[in-house]
mmCIF file of C-alpha atoms and ligand atoms in Angstrom:
data_model
loop_
_atom_site.group_PDB
_atom_site.id
_atom_site.type_symbol
_atom_site.label_atom_id
_atom_site.label_comp_id
_atom_site.label_asym_id
_atom_site.label_seq_id
_atom_site.Cartn_x
_atom_site.Cartn_y
_atom_site.Cartn_z
ATOM 1 C CA MET A 1126 -10.241 151.412 169.186
ATOM 2 C CA ILE A 1127 -8.819 147.925 168.597
ATOM 3 C CA THR A 1128 -5.036 148.093 168.561
ATOM 4 C CA SER A 1129 -4.196 144.374 168.243
ATOM 5 C CA ASP A 1130 -3.820 142.576 164.912
ATOM 6 C CA ALA A 1131 -5.234 139.397 166.459
ATOM 7 C CA PRO A 1132 -8.474 138.186 164.859
ATOM 8 C CA LEU A 1133 -11.789 139.214 166.396
ATOM 9 C CA PRO A 1134 -13.757 136.729 168.521
ATOM 10 C CA PRO A 1135 -15.653 134.348 166.223
ATOM 11 C CA ARG A 1136 -19.447 134.061 166.165
ATOM 12 C CA LEU A 1137 -21.559 130.861 166.025
ATOM 13 C CA GLY A 1138 -19.357 129.133 163.434
ATOM 14 C CA SER A 1139 -19.590 125.827 165.302
ATOM 15 C CA LEU A 1140 -23.366 125.645 165.142
ATOM 16 C CA THR A 1141 -25.297 123.890 162.375
ATOM 17 C CA PHE A 1142 -28.614 125.226 163.702
ATOM 18 C CA HIS A 1143 -29.124 128.298 165.871
ATOM 19 C CA GLY A 1144 -31.032 126.298 168.484
ATOM 20 C CA PRO A 1145 -31.078 122.934 170.322
ATOM 21 C CA LEU A 1146 -31.863 120.728 167.318
ATOM 22 C CA SER A 1147 -30.225 117.363 166.609
ATOM 23 C CA GLU A 1148 -29.467 116.008 163.139
ATOM 24 C CA GLU A 1149 -31.948 113.210 163.783
ATOM 25 C CA ARG A 1150 -34.809 115.536 164.694
ATOM 26 C CA ALA A 1151 -33.973 117.887 161.807
ATOM 27 C CA GLU A 1152 -34.141 114.941 159.422
ATOM 28 C CA SER A 1153 -37.583 113.878 160.626
ATOM 29 C CA LEU A 1154 -38.898 117.473 160.504
ATOM 30 C CA VAL A 1155 -37.643 117.832 156.938
ATOM 31 C CA ARG A 1156 -39.134 114.474 155.951
ATOM 32 C CA ARG A 1157 -42.533 115.434 157.360
ATOM 33 C CA ILE A 1158 -42.534 118.767 155.492
ATOM 34 C CA ALA A 1159 -41.257 117.160 152.295
ATOM 35 C CA ASP A 1160 -44.061 114.559 152.417
ATOM 36 C CA ALA A 1161 -46.542 117.437 152.157
ATOM 37 C CA GLY A 1162 -44.803 118.633 148.952
ATOM 38 C CA PRO A 1163 -44.944 122.420 149.518
ATOM 39 C CA ALA A 1164 -44.492 124.669 146.479
ATOM 40 C CA ASP A 1165 -43.215 127.520 148.638
ATOM 41 C CA VAL A 1166 -41.628 127.743 152.069
ATOM 42 C CA LEU A 1167 -41.176 130.819 154.253
ATOM 43 C CA ASP A 1168 -38.578 130.834 157.032
ATOM 44 C CA ILE A 1169 -39.314 133.487 159.659
ATOM 45 C CA GLY A 1170 -36.148 134.638 161.465
ATOM 46 C CA CYS A 1171 -34.212 132.205 159.282
ATOM 47 C CA GLY A 1172 -30.690 133.089 160.448
ATOM 48 C CA TRP A 1173 -28.513 131.215 157.924
ATOM 49 C CA GLY A 1174 -31.515 129.045 156.963
ATOM 50 C CA GLU A 1175 -29.993 125.573 157.383
ATOM 51 C CA LEU A 1176 -33.373 123.891 157.814
ATOM 52 C CA LEU A 1177 -34.912 125.873 154.941
ATOM 53 C CA LEU A 1178 -32.115 124.742 152.617
ATOM 54 C CA ARG A 1179 -32.570 121.115 153.684
ATOM 55 C CA VAL A 1180 -36.304 121.357 152.940
ATOM 56 C CA LEU A 1181 -35.584 122.851 149.492
ATOM 57 C CA ASP A 1182 -33.093 120.070 148.854
ATOM 58 C CA ALA A 1183 -35.741 117.481 149.769
ATOM 59 C CA VAL A 1184 -38.545 119.052 147.689
ATOM 60 C CA PRO A 1185 -37.439 119.491 144.064
ATOM 61 C CA GLY A 1186 -38.873 122.672 142.587
ATOM 62 C CA ALA A 1187 -39.942 124.230 145.901
ATOM 63 C CA LYS A 1188 -39.021 127.877 146.381
ATOM 64 C CA GLY A 1189 -37.882 129.323 149.679
ATOM 65 C CA ILE A 1190 -37.768 132.760 151.253
ATOM 66 C CA GLY A 1191 -35.762 133.379 154.411
ATOM 67 C CA ILE A 1192 -36.375 136.598 156.342
ATOM 68 C CA ASP A 1193 -34.031 137.911 159.002
ATOM 69 C CA ILE A 1194 -32.576 141.174 160.260
ATOM 70 C CA ASN A 1195 -29.042 139.825 160.719
ATOM 71 C CA ALA A 1196 -26.990 140.568 157.584
ATOM 72 C CA GLU A 1197 -24.071 138.317 158.586
ATOM 73 C CA ASP A 1198 -26.289 135.251 159.064
ATOM 74 C CA LEU A 1199 -28.151 135.978 155.819
ATOM 75 C CA ALA A 1200 -24.842 136.150 153.925
ATOM 76 C CA ARG A 1201 -23.893 132.736 155.394
ATOM 77 C CA GLY A 1202 -27.283 131.414 154.175
ATOM 78 C CA ARG A 1203 -26.726 132.736 150.629
ATOM 79 C CA ALA A 1204 -23.258 131.169 150.541
ATOM 80 C CA LEU A 1205 -24.653 127.797 151.719
ATOM 81 C CA ALA A 1206 -27.416 128.002 149.092
ATOM 82 C CA ALA A 1207 -24.853 128.622 146.349
ATOM 83 C CA GLU A 1208 -22.668 125.708 147.568
ATOM 84 C CA ARG A 1209 -25.647 123.337 147.435
ATOM 85 C CA GLY A 1210 -26.992 124.483 144.052
ATOM 86 C CA LEU A 1211 -30.064 126.072 145.654
ATOM 87 C CA ALA A 1212 -29.363 129.740 144.911
ATOM 88 C CA ASP A 1213 -31.960 129.896 142.121
ATOM 89 C CA ARG A 1214 -34.722 128.586 144.414
ATOM 90 C CA SER A 1215 -33.964 130.580 147.556
ATOM 91 C CA VAL A 1216 -33.818 134.209 148.595
ATOM 92 C CA PHE A 1217 -32.544 135.542 151.888
ATOM 93 C CA VAL A 1218 -34.021 138.966 152.566
ATOM 94 C CA GLU A 1219 -32.879 141.435 155.177
ATOM 95 C CA GLU A 1220 -36.053 142.830 156.699
ATOM 96 C CA SER A 1221 -38.230 142.486 159.778
ATOM 97 C CA ALA A 1222 -40.810 139.697 159.659
ATOM 98 C CA ARG A 1223 -43.212 141.788 161.740
ATOM 99 C CA GLY A 1224 -46.392 142.316 159.661
ATOM 100 C CA THR A 1225 -44.740 140.674 156.638
ATOM 101 C CA GLU A 1226 -46.754 140.336 153.431
ATOM 102 C CA ARG A 1227 -44.608 137.440 152.143
ATOM 103 C CA GLY A 1228 -47.454 134.953 152.498
ATOM 104 C CA PRO A 1229 -49.583 132.965 152.239
ATOM 105 C CA VAL A 1230 -47.345 129.976 151.536
ATOM 106 C CA ASP A 1231 -47.616 126.190 151.798
ATOM 107 C CA ALA A 1232 -45.121 125.775 154.628
ATOM 108 C CA ILE A 1233 -43.527 127.978 157.277
ATOM 109 C CA LEU A 1234 -40.518 127.422 159.477
ATOM 110 C CA CYS A 1235 -40.287 129.528 162.626
ATOM 111 C CA LEU A 1236 -37.610 128.109 164.887
ATOM 112 C CA GLY A 1237 -36.583 130.129 167.903
ATOM 113 C CA SER A 1238 -37.875 133.199 166.100
ATOM 114 C CA SER A 1239 -41.504 133.827 167.043
ATOM 115 C CA GLN A 1240 -40.393 137.136 168.599
ATOM 116 C CA ALA A 1241 -39.872 138.303 164.998
ATOM 117 C CA LEU A 1242 -43.666 138.325 164.549
ATOM 118 C CA CYS A 1243 -44.512 140.195 167.774
ATOM 119 C CA ASP A 1244 -44.209 143.600 169.340
ATOM 120 C CA PRO A 1245 -40.483 143.652 170.258
ATOM 121 C CA GLU A 1246 -41.412 144.836 173.777
ATOM 122 C CA VAL A 1247 -43.814 141.959 174.513
ATOM 123 C CA HIS A 1248 -43.175 138.371 173.470
ATOM 124 C CA ASP A 1249 -46.683 137.050 172.912
ATOM 125 C CA PRO A 1250 -46.890 133.504 171.459
ATOM 126 C CA ALA A 1251 -50.645 133.973 170.837
ATOM 127 C CA GLU A 1252 -49.896 136.912 168.526
ATOM 128 C CA ALA A 1253 -47.110 134.952 166.804
ATOM 129 C CA LEU A 1254 -49.433 131.984 166.227
ATOM 130 C CA ARG A 1255 -52.141 134.235 164.750
ATOM 131 C CA GLU A 1256 -49.529 135.705 162.427
ATOM 132 C CA LEU A 1257 -48.342 132.229 161.405
ATOM 133 C CA ARG A 1258 -51.957 131.270 160.634
ATOM 134 C CA ARG A 1259 -52.342 134.407 158.486
ATOM 135 C CA LEU A 1260 -49.195 133.539 156.530
ATOM 136 C CA VAL A 1261 -49.974 129.883 155.727
ATOM 137 C CA ARG A 1262 -52.570 128.481 153.327
ATOM 138 C CA PRO A 1263 -55.349 126.245 154.691
ATOM 139 C CA GLY A 1264 -53.922 122.716 154.891
ATOM 140 C CA GLY A 1265 -50.384 124.104 154.986
ATOM 141 C CA LEU A 1266 -47.742 123.218 157.567
ATOM 142 C CA VAL A 1267 -45.986 125.279 160.191
ATOM 143 C CA VAL A 1268 -43.015 124.048 162.177
ATOM 144 C CA LEU A 1269 -42.752 126.219 165.269
ATOM 145 C CA GLY A 1270 -39.772 125.941 167.626
ATOM 146 C CA GLU A 1271 -40.895 127.710 170.790
ATOM 147 C CA GLY A 1272 -39.825 127.991 174.429
ATOM 148 C CA PHE A 1273 -41.977 126.655 177.255
ATOM 149 C CA TRP A 1274 -41.483 125.912 180.939
ATOM 150 C CA GLU A 1275 -40.771 122.246 181.647
ATOM 151 C CA ARG A 1276 -41.973 123.136 185.173
ATOM 152 C CA THR A 1277 -42.537 126.390 187.047
ATOM 153 C CA PRO A 1278 -39.098 127.903 187.745
ATOM 154 C CA THR A 1279 -38.094 128.663 191.331
ATOM 155 C CA GLU A 1280 -37.246 132.243 192.399
ATOM 156 C CA THR A 1281 -33.553 131.237 192.548
ATOM 157 C CA GLU A 1282 -33.662 129.842 189.013
ATOM 158 C CA LEU A 1283 -35.438 132.967 187.727
ATOM 159 C CA ALA A 1284 -32.804 135.163 189.389
ATOM 160 C CA GLY A 1285 -30.102 133.163 187.553
ATOM 161 C CA MET A 1286 -31.693 133.536 184.079
ATOM 162 C CA TRP A 1287 -31.861 136.647 181.868
ATOM 163 C CA PRO A 1288 -32.476 140.107 183.421
ATOM 164 C CA GLY A 1289 -36.093 140.462 184.564
ATOM 165 C CA ALA A 1290 -36.929 136.768 183.959
ATOM 166 C CA ALA A 1291 -40.446 135.971 185.205
ATOM 167 C CA THR A 1292 -42.768 132.970 185.200
ATOM 168 C CA GLY A 1293 -44.982 134.850 182.712
ATOM 169 C CA ASP A 1294 -42.192 134.754 180.097
ATOM 170 C CA HIS A 1295 -43.313 131.303 178.886
ATOM 171 C CA LEU A 1296 -46.266 128.929 178.968
ATOM 172 C CA SER A 1297 -46.411 125.249 179.799
ATOM 173 C CA LEU A 1298 -46.301 122.848 176.842
ATOM 174 C CA GLY A 1299 -50.029 122.222 177.251
ATOM 175 C CA GLY A 1300 -50.767 125.956 177.303
ATOM 176 C CA LEU A 1301 -48.684 126.505 174.158
ATOM 177 C CA VAL A 1302 -50.434 123.737 172.219
ATOM 178 C CA ASP A 1303 -53.846 125.076 173.331
ATOM 179 C CA LEU A 1304 -52.890 128.479 171.888
ATOM 180 C CA ALA A 1305 -51.933 126.847 168.582
ATOM 181 C CA ILE A 1306 -55.340 125.188 168.376
ATOM 182 C CA GLU A 1307 -57.081 128.488 169.220
ATOM 183 C CA ALA A 1308 -55.126 130.176 166.422
ATOM 184 C CA GLY A 1309 -56.517 127.739 163.831
ATOM 185 C CA PHE A 1310 -54.111 124.796 163.762
ATOM 186 C CA ARG A 1311 -54.171 121.086 164.562
ATOM 187 C CA PRO A 1312 -50.963 119.850 166.235
ATOM 188 C CA VAL A 1313 -49.897 116.856 164.144
ATOM 189 C CA TRP A 1314 -46.524 116.272 165.841
ATOM 190 C CA ILE A 1315 -45.385 117.458 169.275
ATOM 191 C CA GLU A 1316 -41.780 116.954 170.347
ATOM 192 C CA THR A 1317 -39.323 118.692 172.649
ATOM 193 C CA ALA A 1318 -35.550 119.190 172.681
ATOM 194 C CA GLY A 1319 -33.692 116.696 174.875
ATOM 195 C CA ARG A 1320 -30.813 117.307 177.253
ATOM 196 C CA ASP A 1321 -28.210 116.226 174.648
ATOM 197 C CA GLU A 1322 -29.579 118.749 172.157
ATOM 198 C CA TRP A 1323 -29.400 121.545 174.749
ATOM 199 C CA GLU A 1324 -25.860 120.635 175.775
ATOM 200 C CA ALA A 1325 -24.667 120.473 172.149
ATOM 201 C CA PHE A 1326 -26.289 123.845 171.431
ATOM 202 C CA GLU A 1327 -25.111 125.646 174.569
ATOM 203 C CA SER A 1328 -21.563 124.338 174.218
ATOM 204 C CA GLY A 1329 -21.454 124.932 170.448
ATOM 205 C CA TYR A 1330 -22.754 128.477 170.980
ATOM 206 C CA ARG A 1331 -19.614 129.465 172.870
ATOM 207 C CA TYR A 1332 -17.090 126.867 171.626
ATOM 208 C CA ASP A 1333 -15.192 129.033 169.114
ATOM 209 C CA THR A 1334 -15.273 131.992 171.472
ATOM 210 C CA GLU A 1335 -13.872 129.967 174.382
ATOM 211 C CA LEU A 1336 -11.019 128.710 172.153
ATOM 212 C CA TRP A 1337 -10.386 132.301 171.052
ATOM 213 C CA LEU A 1338 -10.359 133.557 174.654
ATOM 214 C CA ALA A 1339 -7.881 130.869 175.675
ATOM 215 C CA ALA A 1340 -5.599 131.839 172.783
ATOM 216 C CA HIS A 1341 -5.948 135.644 173.121
ATOM 217 C CA PRO A 1342 -6.208 136.459 176.840
ATOM 218 C CA ASP A 1343 -4.675 139.932 176.346
ATOM 219 C CA HIS A 1344 -6.649 140.991 173.275
ATOM 220 C CA PRO A 1345 -8.310 144.415 173.744
ATOM 221 C CA LEU A 1346 -11.721 142.719 173.413
ATOM 222 C CA ALA A 1347 -10.903 139.788 175.725
ATOM 223 C CA ALA A 1348 -12.299 141.270 178.945
ATOM 224 C CA GLU A 1349 -15.714 142.180 177.529
ATOM 225 C CA THR A 1350 -15.909 138.918 175.559
ATOM 226 C CA ARG A 1351 -15.052 136.881 178.691
ATOM 227 C CA GLU A 1352 -17.675 138.785 180.701
ATOM 228 C CA ARG A 1353 -20.305 138.094 178.011
ATOM 229 C CA VAL A 1354 -19.695 134.349 177.656
ATOM 230 C CA ASP A 1355 -19.401 133.884 181.439
ATOM 231 C CA ARG A 1356 -22.757 135.643 181.857
ATOM 232 C CA GLN A 1357 -24.365 133.502 179.109
ATOM 233 C CA ARG A 1358 -23.021 130.249 180.559
ATOM 234 C CA SER A 1359 -24.135 131.178 184.058
ATOM 235 C CA SER A 1360 -27.639 132.027 182.872
ATOM 236 C CA TRP A 1361 -27.863 128.510 181.421
ATOM 237 C CA LEU A 1362 -26.213 126.541 184.252
ATOM 238 C CA ASN A 1363 -27.617 128.563 187.161
ATOM 239 C CA GLY A 1364 -30.894 129.538 185.556
ATOM 240 C CA TYR A 1365 -32.790 127.892 182.721
ATOM 241 C CA ARG A 1366 -31.053 124.494 182.412
ATOM 242 C CA ASN A 1367 -33.690 121.733 182.761
ATOM 243 C CA VAL A 1368 -36.406 124.374 183.275
ATOM 244 C CA LEU A 1369 -36.727 126.057 179.889
ATOM 245 C CA GLY A 1370 -37.809 123.659 177.178
ATOM 246 C CA ILE A 1371 -37.991 124.063 173.421
ATOM 247 C CA ALA A 1372 -41.023 122.541 171.748
ATOM 248 C CA TYR A 1373 -41.025 121.662 168.068
ATOM 249 C CA LEU A 1374 -44.675 121.774 167.037
ATOM 250 C CA THR A 1375 -45.658 120.615 163.577
ATOM 251 C CA LEU A 1376 -48.980 122.332 162.970
ATOM 252 C CA VAL A 1377 -51.471 122.006 160.125
ATOM 253 C CA ALA A 1378 -53.643 125.017 159.314
ATOM 254 C CA THR A 1379 -57.314 124.147 159.491
ATOM 255 C CA ALA A 1380 -59.504 124.971 156.516
HETATM 256 C C1 SAM B 319 -32.469 131.892 167.697
HETATM 257 S S1 SAM B 319 -32.246 132.565 166.097
HETATM 258 C C2 SAM B 319 -32.956 131.254 165.119
HETATM 259 C C3 SAM B 319 -32.456 131.240 163.690
HETATM 260 C C4 SAM B 319 -33.002 130.084 162.831
HETATM 261 N N1 SAM B 319 -34.450 130.052 162.809
HETATM 262 C C5 SAM B 319 -32.462 128.749 163.292
HETATM 263 O O1 SAM B 319 -33.206 128.005 163.955
HETATM 264 O O2 SAM B 319 -31.303 128.443 162.990
HETATM 265 C C6 SAM B 319 -33.472 133.852 166.025
HETATM 266 C C7 SAM B 319 -33.407 134.672 164.750
HETATM 267 O O3 SAM B 319 -34.502 135.603 164.714
HETATM 268 C C8 SAM B 319 -34.030 136.775 164.049
HETATM 269 N N2 SAM B 319 -34.952 137.900 164.299
HETATM 270 C C9 SAM B 319 -35.165 138.568 165.461
HETATM 271 N N3 SAM B 319 -36.076 139.541 165.267
HETATM 272 C C10 SAM B 319 -36.436 139.498 163.960
HETATM 273 C C11 SAM B 319 -37.352 140.242 163.159
HETATM 274 N N4 SAM B 319 -38.071 141.249 163.664
HETATM 275 N N5 SAM B 319 -37.499 139.883 161.863
HETATM 276 C C12 SAM B 319 -36.780 138.867 161.329
HETATM 277 N N6 SAM B 319 -35.896 138.131 162.044
HETATM 278 C C13 SAM B 319 -35.725 138.440 163.334
HETATM 279 C C14 SAM B 319 -32.639 136.945 164.636
HETATM 280 O O4 SAM B 319 -31.846 137.825 163.852
HETATM 281 C C15 SAM B 319 -32.138 135.505 164.646
HETATM 282 O O5 SAM B 319 -31.470 135.165 163.457
#
């Protein structure tokens, strides 16, 4: 039981996107989607749907559906939509995207969320890509933000990452793009997160929590919160930093 009146540790408030994505890259992704003029946009594992809302803002009349299982993030998305006058063109639904029937649509966003389309026990990008192809109309666009190995990790790096990390957890960039083509897409734009984007994301991910920890060292939740953020930071700095990449693939569904 929490006995202190001090506020609880904050969560992700400092992040604009829940992933290593710069304003500049977001702008060019939105512009590319907007140029295609989609009538409907589906955001798989949308979180608070920042990119979805920017696409809706850039495409007058387009309708958007964001799917996620995190009620708090969805509520943030609905509040942002209302603030920006987009509430009548967007819905944020709390449900699993696995096997979803909310397609086909003209454009799909799936950033850092392909696990939402797969068996939760096995992250299989091939399965996620087949699902994305099923959910988009021929000629439609998918923007997939997906992990890949920049190079094969060493045993020491794997030991520093998440529990049970293995080389089979990700593909190379080439292997990932090959899978997209096999699933029925052409890759029209291939880009990857840079070091600045990673550092802004990793630092922003824990920023509010670190400030909270410094201000509330004796809070009943301080010890477990400190253990969690120290573990997260170590898994980045001693594990996946400069090894795990994030690819942003803009894919067009073949006819
Ligand atoms: C790294 S976050 C990315 C959020 C958002 N796409 C962004 O880039 O800001 C991954 C999201 O996937 C969601 N997720 C995980 N499993 C899911 C599922 N089965 N169905 C829908 N969303 C899921 C999580 O709740 C989380 O919000």
